[in-house]
C-alpha positions as a Markdown table, in Angstrom:
| # | Residue | x | y | z |
|---|---|---|---|---|
| 1 | Unk | -2.5 | -3.5 | -15.6 |
| 2 | Unk | -2.5 | 0.1 | -16.2 |
| 3 | Unk | 0.7 | 2.2 | -16.2 |
| 4 | Unk | 1.5 | 4.8 | -13.4 |
| 5 | Unk | 1.1 | 4.5 | -9.7 |
| 6 | Unk | -1.7 | 1.7 | -10.3 |
| 7 | Unk | 1.2 | -0.2 | -11.7 |
| 8 | Unk | 3.3 | 0.3 | -8.5 |
| 9 | Unk | 0.2 | -1.0 | -6.5 |
| 10 | Unk | 0.5 | -4.4 | -8.4 |
| 11 | Unk | 4.3 | -4.6 | -7.8 |
| 12 | Unk | 4.3 | -3.8 | -4.2 |
| 13 | Unk | 1.5 | -6.6 | -3.7 |
| 14 | Unk | 3.8 | -9.3 | -5.4 |
| 15 | Unk | 6.5 | -8.4 | -2.8 |
| 16 | Unk | 4.1 | -8.9 | 0.2 |
| 17 | Unk | 2.9 | -12.1 | -1.4 |
| 18 | Unk | 6.4 | -13.3 | -1.8 |
| 19 | Unk | 7.3 | -13.4 | 1.9 |
| 20 | Unk | 4.2 | -13.6 | 3.8 |
| 21 | Unk | 6.2 | -14.7 | 6.9 |
| 22 | Unk | 7.4 | -11.3 | 7.1 |
| 23 | Unk | 4.6 | -9.2 | 5.9 |
| 24 | Unk | 1.9 | -10.8 | 7.6 |
| 25 | Unk | -0.3 | -10.6 | 4.5 |
| 26 | Unk | -1.9 | -14.0 | 3.8 |
| 27 | Unk | -4.1 | -12.6 | 1.1 |
| 28 | Unk | -1.6 | -10.9 | -0.9 |
| 29 | Unk | -1.6 | -13.9 | -3.3 |
| 30 | Unk | -5.3 | -13.3 | -4.3 |
| 31 | Unk | -4.2 | -10.3 | -6.2 |
| 32 | Unk | -0.9 | -11.3 | -8.1 |
| 33 | Unk | -0.9 | -11.5 | -11.8 |
| 34 | Unk | 1.5 | -12.9 | -14.2 |
| 35 | Unk | 2.2 | -9.2 | -15.7 |
| 36 | Unk | 2.4 | -7.8 | -12.2 |
| 37 | Unk | 5.1 | -10.7 | -11.4 |
| 38 | Unk | 7.2 | -9.9 | -14.5 |
| 39 | Unk | 7.2 | -6.2 | -13.6 |
| 40 | Unk | 8.1 | -6.9 | -10.0 |
| 41 | Unk | 11.1 | -9.0 | -11.0 |
| 42 | Unk | 12.2 | -6.3 | -13.4 |
| 43 | Unk | 11.8 | -3.7 | -10.5 |
| 44 | Unk | 14.2 | -6.0 | -8.5 |
| 45 | Unk | 16.7 | -6.2 | -11.2 |
| 46 | Unk | 16.7 | -2.6 | -12.2 |
| 47 | Unk | 16.3 | -0.8 | -8.6 |
| 48 | Unk | 17.7 | -3.3 | -5.9 |
| 49 | Unk | 17.2 | -6.9 | -4.6 |
| 50 | Unk | 16.4 | -5.8 | -1.0 |
| 51 | Unk | 13.2 | -4.0 | -2.0 |
| 52 | Unk | 10.9 | -6.9 | -1.5 |
| 53 | Unk | 12.1 | -7.4 | 2.0 |
| 54 | Unk | 11.8 | -3.7 | 2.7 |
| 55 | Unk | 8.1 | -3.5 | 1.6 |
| 56 | Unk | 7.3 | -6.4 | 3.8 |
| 57 | Unk | 9.0 | -5.0 | 6.8 |
| 58 | Unk | 7.0 | -1.8 | 6.1 |
| 59 | Unk | 3.7 | -3.6 | 5.9 |
| 60 | Unk | 4.1 | -5.6 | 9.2 |
| 61 | Unk | 5.1 | -2.4 | 10.9 |
| 62 | Unk | 1.9 | -0.6 | 10.0 |
| 63 | Unk | -0.2 | -4.0 | 10.4 |
| 64 | Unk | 1.1 | -4.6 | 13.9 |
| 65 | Unk | 0.3 | -0.9 | 14.9 |
| 66 | Unk | -3.2 | -1.2 | 13.4 |
| 67 | Unk | -3.9 | -4.2 | 15.4 |
| 68 | Unk | -2.6 | -2.6 | 18.6 |
| 69 | Unk | -5.1 | 0.6 | 17.7 |
| 70 | Unk | -8.1 | -1.6 | 17.1 |
| 71 | Unk | -7.7 | -3.4 | 20.5 |
| 72 | Unk | -7.2 | 0.1 | 22.5 |
| 73 | Unk | -9.8 | 2.1 | 20.5 |
| 74 | Unk | -12.8 | -0.4 | 20.2 |
| 75 | Unk | -15.1 | 2.2 | 18.4 |
| 76 | Unk | -12.1 | 3.4 | 16.1 |
| 77 | Unk | -12.3 | 3.5 | 12.5 |
| 78 | Unk | -9.4 | 2.8 | 9.8 |
| 79 | Unk | -8.9 | 4.8 | 6.7 |
| 80 | Unk | -6.3 | 4.0 | 4.2 |
| 81 | Unk | -5.3 | 6.7 | 1.7 |
| 82 | Unk | -3.9 | 5.3 | -1.5 |
| 83 | Unk | -5.0 | 1.6 | -0.6 |
| 84 | Unk | -3.8 | -0.2 | -3.7 |
| 85 | Unk | -4.1 | -3.8 | -3.2 |
| 86 | Unk | -3.5 | -4.0 | 0.5 |
| 87 | Unk | -5.7 | -6.2 | 2.8 |
| 88 | Unk | -5.6 | -4.5 | 6.3 |
| 89 | Unk | -9.2 | -4.8 | 7.1 |
| 90 | Unk | -8.8 | -8.6 | 6.5 |
| 91 | Unk | -6.1 | -9.0 | 8.5 |
| 92 | Unk | -7.6 | -7.9 | 11.6 |
| 93 | Unk | -9.2 | -10.7 | 13.7 |
| 94 | Unk | -12.4 | -8.9 | 14.4 |
| 95 | Unk | -13.8 | -6.6 | 11.9 |
| 96 | Unk | -12.9 | -2.7 | 12.1 |
| 97 | Unk | -14.9 | -0.1 | 10.5 |
| 98 | Unk | -12.8 | 0.9 | 7.3 |
| 99 | Unk | -12.7 | 3.2 | 4.5 |
| 100 | Unk | -10.4 | 2.7 | 1.5 |
| 101 | Unk | -9.4 | 5.5 | -0.8 |
| 102 | Unk | -7.8 | 5.4 | -4.2 |
| 103 | Unk | -8.3 | 6.2 | -7.8 |
| 104 | Unk | -11.6 | 5.6 | -9.2 |
| 105 | Unk | -10.3 | 2.7 | -11.7 |
| 106 | Unk | -8.6 | 1.0 | -9.1 |
| 107 | Unk | -11.4 | 1.3 | -6.5 |
| 108 | Unk | -13.8 | -0.2 | -9.1 |
| 109 | Unk | -11.6 | -3.2 | -10.1 |
| 110 | Unk | -10.9 | -3.9 | -6.3 |
| 111 | Unk | -14.5 | -3.8 | -5.3 |
| 112 | Unk | -15.4 | -6.2 | -8.1 |
| 113 | Unk | -12.6 | -8.5 | -7.1 |
| 114 | Unk | -13.3 | -8.4 | -3.5 |
| 115 | Unk | -17.3 | -9.3 | -4.2 |
| 116 | Unk | -15.9 | -12.5 | -6.0 |
| 117 | Unk | -13.5 | -13.6 | -3.4 |
| 118 | Unk | -16.0 | -13.1 | -0.5 |
| 119 | Unk | -18.6 | -15.0 | -2.5 |
| 120 | Unk | -16.0 | -17.7 | -2.7 |
| 121 | Unk | -15.2 | -17.4 | 0.9 |
| 122 | Unk | -11.5 | -16.6 | 0.1 |
| 123 | Unk | -12.0 | -13.3 | 1.7 |
| 124 | Unk | -14.0 | -12.8 | 4.9 |
| 125 | Unk | -16.8 | -10.4 | 5.0 |
| 126 | Unk | -15.9 | -6.7 | 5.9 |
| 127 | Unk | -17.9 | -3.7 | 5.8 |
| 128 | Unk | -15.6 | -1.3 | 3.7 |
| 129 | Unk | -16.6 | 2.2 | 2.6 |
| 130 | Unk | -14.7 | 3.0 | -0.9 |
| 131 | Unk | -13.8 | 6.6 | -1.8 |
| 132 | Unk | -12.4 | 7.6 | -5.2 |
| 133 | Unk | -10.4 | 10.7 | -5.6 |
| 134 | Unk | -8.9 | 11.3 | -9.1 |
| 135 | Unk | -5.7 | 13.4 | -8.2 |
| 136 | Unk | -4.5 | 14.0 | -4.6 |
| 137 | Unk | -2.2 | 16.8 | -6.3 |
| 138 | Unk | -5.2 | 18.8 | -6.5 |
| 139 | Unk | -6.5 | 21.0 | -3.8 |
| 140 | Unk | -10.1 | 20.6 | -4.7 |
| 141 | Unk | -10.0 | 16.8 | -4.6 |
| 142 | Unk | -8.6 | 16.9 | -1.1 |
| 143 | Unk | -11.1 | 19.2 | 0.1 |
| 144 | Unk | -13.9 | 16.8 | -1.4 |
| 145 | Unk | -12.3 | 13.9 | 0.0 |
| 146 | Unk | -11.9 | 15.2 | 3.7 |
| 147 | Unk | -15.3 | 16.7 | 3.7 |
| 148 | Unk | -16.4 | 13.1 | 3.1 |
| 149 | Unk | -13.7 | 11.4 | 5.5 |
| 150 | Unk | -14.7 | 14.0 | 8.3 |
| 151 | Unk | -18.6 | 13.2 | 8.0 |
| 152 | Unk | -18.1 | 9.6 | 8.2 |
| 153 | Unk | -15.3 | 9.6 | 11.0 |
| 154 | Unk | -17.5 | 12.0 | 13.2 |
| 155 | Unk | -16.1 | 12.1 | 16.9 |
| 156 | Unk | -14.6 | 8.3 | 16.6 |
| 157 | Unk | -10.8 | 8.1 | 16.9 |
| 158 | Unk | -9.2 | 7.0 | 13.8 |
| 159 | Unk | -6.1 | 5.4 | 12.3 |
| 160 | Unk | -5.3 | 6.9 | 9.0 |
| 161 | Unk | -2.7 | 5.1 | 6.9 |
| 162 | Unk | -0.8 | 6.8 | 4.2 |
| 163 | Unk | 1.6 | 3.9 | 3.0 |
| 164 | Unk | 3.8 | 4.5 | -0.2 |
| 165 | Unk | 1.7 | 7.6 | -1.0 |
| 166 | Unk | 3.7 | 10.8 | -0.2 |
| 167 | Unk | 6.5 | 9.7 | -2.6 |
| 168 | Unk | 4.2 | 10.4 | -5.5 |
| 169 | Unk | 2.8 | 13.9 | -4.4 |
| 170 | Unk | 4.1 | 17.3 | -4.6 |
| 171 | Unk | 5.3 | 19.2 | -1.4 |
| 172 | Unk | 2.5 | 21.6 | -1.7 |
| 173 | Unk | 0.0 | 18.6 | -1.8 |
| 174 | Unk | 1.7 | 16.9 | 1.3 |
| 175 | Unk | 1.0 | 20.1 | 3.2 |
| 176 | Unk | -2.3 | 20.4 | 2.1 |
| 177 | Unk | -3.2 | 16.8 | 3.2 |
| 178 | Unk | -1.4 | 17.3 | 6.7 |
| 179 | Unk | -3.5 | 20.3 | 7.2 |
| 180 | Unk | -6.8 | 18.4 | 6.4 |
| 181 | Unk | -5.5 | 15.4 | 8.6 |
| 182 | Unk | -5.2 | 17.9 | 11.6 |
| 183 | Unk | -8.7 | 19.3 | 11.1 |
| 184 | Unk | -10.2 | 15.8 | 10.4 |
| 185 | Unk | -8.7 | 13.4 | 13.3 |
| 186 | Unk | -9.7 | 13.6 | 16.9 |
| 187 | Unk | -7.7 | 13.5 | 20.0 |
| 188 | Unk | -6.0 | 10.1 | 20.6 |
| 189 | Unk | -6.3 | 9.2 | 16.8 |
| 190 | Unk | -3.2 | 7.7 | 14.9 |
| 191 | Unk | -1.6 | 8.8 | 11.6 |
| 192 | Unk | 0.8 | 6.3 | 9.9 |
| 193 | Unk | 3.0 | 7.1 | 6.9 |
| 194 | Unk | 6.3 | 6.3 | 5.3 |
| 195 | Unk | 8.7 | 8.6 | 3.4 |
| 196 | Unk | 12.3 | 9.0 | 2.4 |
| 197 | Unk | 14.6 | 11.6 | 3.9 |
| 198 | Unk | 16.3 | 14.3 | 1.5 |
| 199 | Unk | 19.7 | 12.6 | 2.4 |
| 200 | Unk | 18.5 | 9.2 | 0.5 |
| 201 | Unk | 18.3 | 11.1 | -2.7 |
| 202 | Unk | 22.1 | 11.1 | -3.0 |
| 203 | Unk | 22.1 | 7.2 | -3.2 |
| 204 | Unk | 22.6 | 5.6 | -6.7 |
| 205 | Unk | 19.6 | 3.2 | -5.6 |
| 206 | Unk | 17.4 | 6.2 | -5.2 |
| 207 | Unk | 18.1 | 7.2 | -8.7 |
| 208 | Unk | 17.5 | 4.1 | -10.0 |
| 209 | Unk | 14.0 | 4.0 | -8.3 |
| 210 | Unk | 13.3 | 7.4 | -9.9 |
| 211 | Unk | 14.4 | 6.2 | -13.3 |
| 212 | Unk | 12.2 | 3.1 | -13.0 |
| 213 | Unk | 9.2 | 5.2 | -11.9 |
| 214 | Unk | 9.4 | 7.0 | -15.4 |
| 215 | Unk | 10.3 | 4.1 | -17.5 |
| 216 | Unk | 8.9 | 1.1 | -15.7 |
| 217 | Unk | 5.8 | 2.8 | -14.5 |
| 218 | Unk | 5.3 | 5.1 | -17.2 |
| 219 | Unk | 5.3 | 8.6 | -15.4 |
| 220 | Unk | 7.0 | 11.0 | -17.4 |
| 221 | Unk | 9.2 | 14.1 | -15.8 |
| 222 | Unk | 8.9 | 12.4 | -12.3 |
| 223 | Unk | 10.0 | 14.3 | -9.1 |
| 224 | Unk | 9.9 | 12.1 | -5.8 |
| 225 | Unk | 9.0 | 13.6 | -2.7 |
| 226 | Unk | 10.9 | 13.7 | 0.4 |
| 227 | Unk | 10.3 | 14.8 | 4.0 |
| 228 | Unk | 12.8 | 16.5 | 6.2 |
| 229 | Unk | 14.0 | 14.6 | 9.2 |
| 230 | Unk | 12.3 | 17.0 | 11.5 |
| 231 | Unk | 9.0 | 17.4 | 9.6 |
| 232 | Unk | 7.1 | 15.8 | 12.6 |
| 233 | Unk | 8.5 | 18.5 | 15.0 |
| 234 | Unk | 6.6 | 21.2 | 13.1 |
| 235 | Unk | 3.5 | 19.1 | 12.4 |
| 236 | Unk | 0.6 | 21.1 | 14.0 |
| 237 | Unk | -1.5 | 18.9 | 16.4 |
| 238 | Unk | 0.6 | 15.6 | 16.4 |
| 239 | Unk | 3.2 | 13.9 | 18.7 |
| 240 | Unk | 5.5 | 11.2 | 17.1 |
| 241 | Unk | 5.3 | 8.1 | 19.2 |
| 242 | Unk | 7.1 | 5.6 | 17.0 |
| 243 | Unk | 9.6 | 5.6 | 14.1 |
| 244 | Unk | 11.8 | 2.9 | 12.4 |
| 245 | Unk | 13.5 | 2.2 | 9.1 |
| 246 | Unk | 13.9 | -0.7 | 7.1 |
| 247 | Unk | 17.3 | -1.6 | 8.6 |
| 248 | Unk | 16.3 | -1.4 | 12.3 |
| 249 | Unk | 13.3 | -3.4 | 11.6 |
| 250 | Unk | 15.3 | -6.1 | 9.9 |
| 251 | Unk | 17.2 | -6.7 | 13.1 |
| 252 | Unk | 14.0 | -7.3 | 15.0 |
| 253 | Unk | 12.8 | -10.5 | 13.3 |
| 254 | Unk | 14.8 | -13.7 | 13.2 |
| 255 | Unk | 13.4 | -14.8 | 9.9 |
| 256 | Unk | 15.0 | -11.7 | 8.1 |
| 257 | Unk | 18.6 | -11.5 | 7.1 |
| 258 | Unk | 19.7 | -8.1 | 8.7 |
| 259 | Unk | 19.8 | -5.3 | 6.0 |
| 260 | Unk | 23.1 | -4.0 | 7.2 |
| 261 | Unk | 24.6 | -2.4 | 3.9 |
| 262 | Unk | 23.0 | 1.2 | 3.9 |
| 263 | Unk | 24.1 | 1.4 | 0.1 |
| 264 | Unk | 21.9 | -1.6 | -1.0 |
| 265 | Unk | 18.8 | -0.5 | 1.1 |
| 266 | Unk | 16.6 | 2.3 | 0.4 |
| 267 | Unk | 15.9 | 3.8 | 3.9 |
| 268 | Unk | 12.4 | 4.8 | 4.1 |
| 269 | Unk | 11.4 | 5.9 | 7.6 |
| 270 | Unk | 7.9 | 4.6 | 9.0 |
| 271 | Unk | 6.0 | 7.1 | 11.4 |
| 272 | Unk | 3.4 | 6.7 | 13.8 |
| 273 | Unk | 2.0 | 10.0 | 15.2 |
| 274 | Unk | -0.6 | 10.6 | 17.6 |
| 275 | Unk | -3.4 | 13.6 | 17.4 |
| 276 | Unk | -2.9 | 15.7 | 20.4 |
């Protein structure tokens, strides 16, 4: 397991595997390793015990909306930017044309593992295009990526997911991403993402997360990104159609103990926007 954002992908996967009745990710266990479990437990101890449930709620939010999109847009496509070890294409009852984007080393290891899992029938067969990008903080990489995505999407409607991604990027890079997305997606397409509000940075728990990102994941001089509460109002070409945070999501499920103490929960908001 490499340090950096890759290590974060392993940790978050362990969270999804821990409570599959909440995350609905029945394949997460296939990616769990002993080192990842050890780091995930350390994360919960050093950052906060509610984080595993919170990440499961996040995954469920996005999965349920992807399933709805797939029913409504029969020729639609799914793009996951910063895919990590998620399993979204395999959690849809019928295949959806999918593209997964991440760093080259993660994409390579995931492809190799998927081939083995499909050969042993532990994962269903899915047709997935894998694209690698070295650094989304580089404008040249963004342009190269979206040139490829635009060609692949064509005139089809798309569901583009950026789960757990924006936290790691500079604001200039986030602005660049949104500009490329606006130029790439067709009307009726959906954009799903999550982000912290600036107000969350005042929480002790947020500062513990930043510290863990530096020491636990080995990312030096890390400055996490946040999005203003009204960012979607100024996002050209999109309309906000759904929004929820972990506390509100926890109130919707009987199997989850309500996350009521705001100081013990990092309130990332999940957004769903429609291209207009």
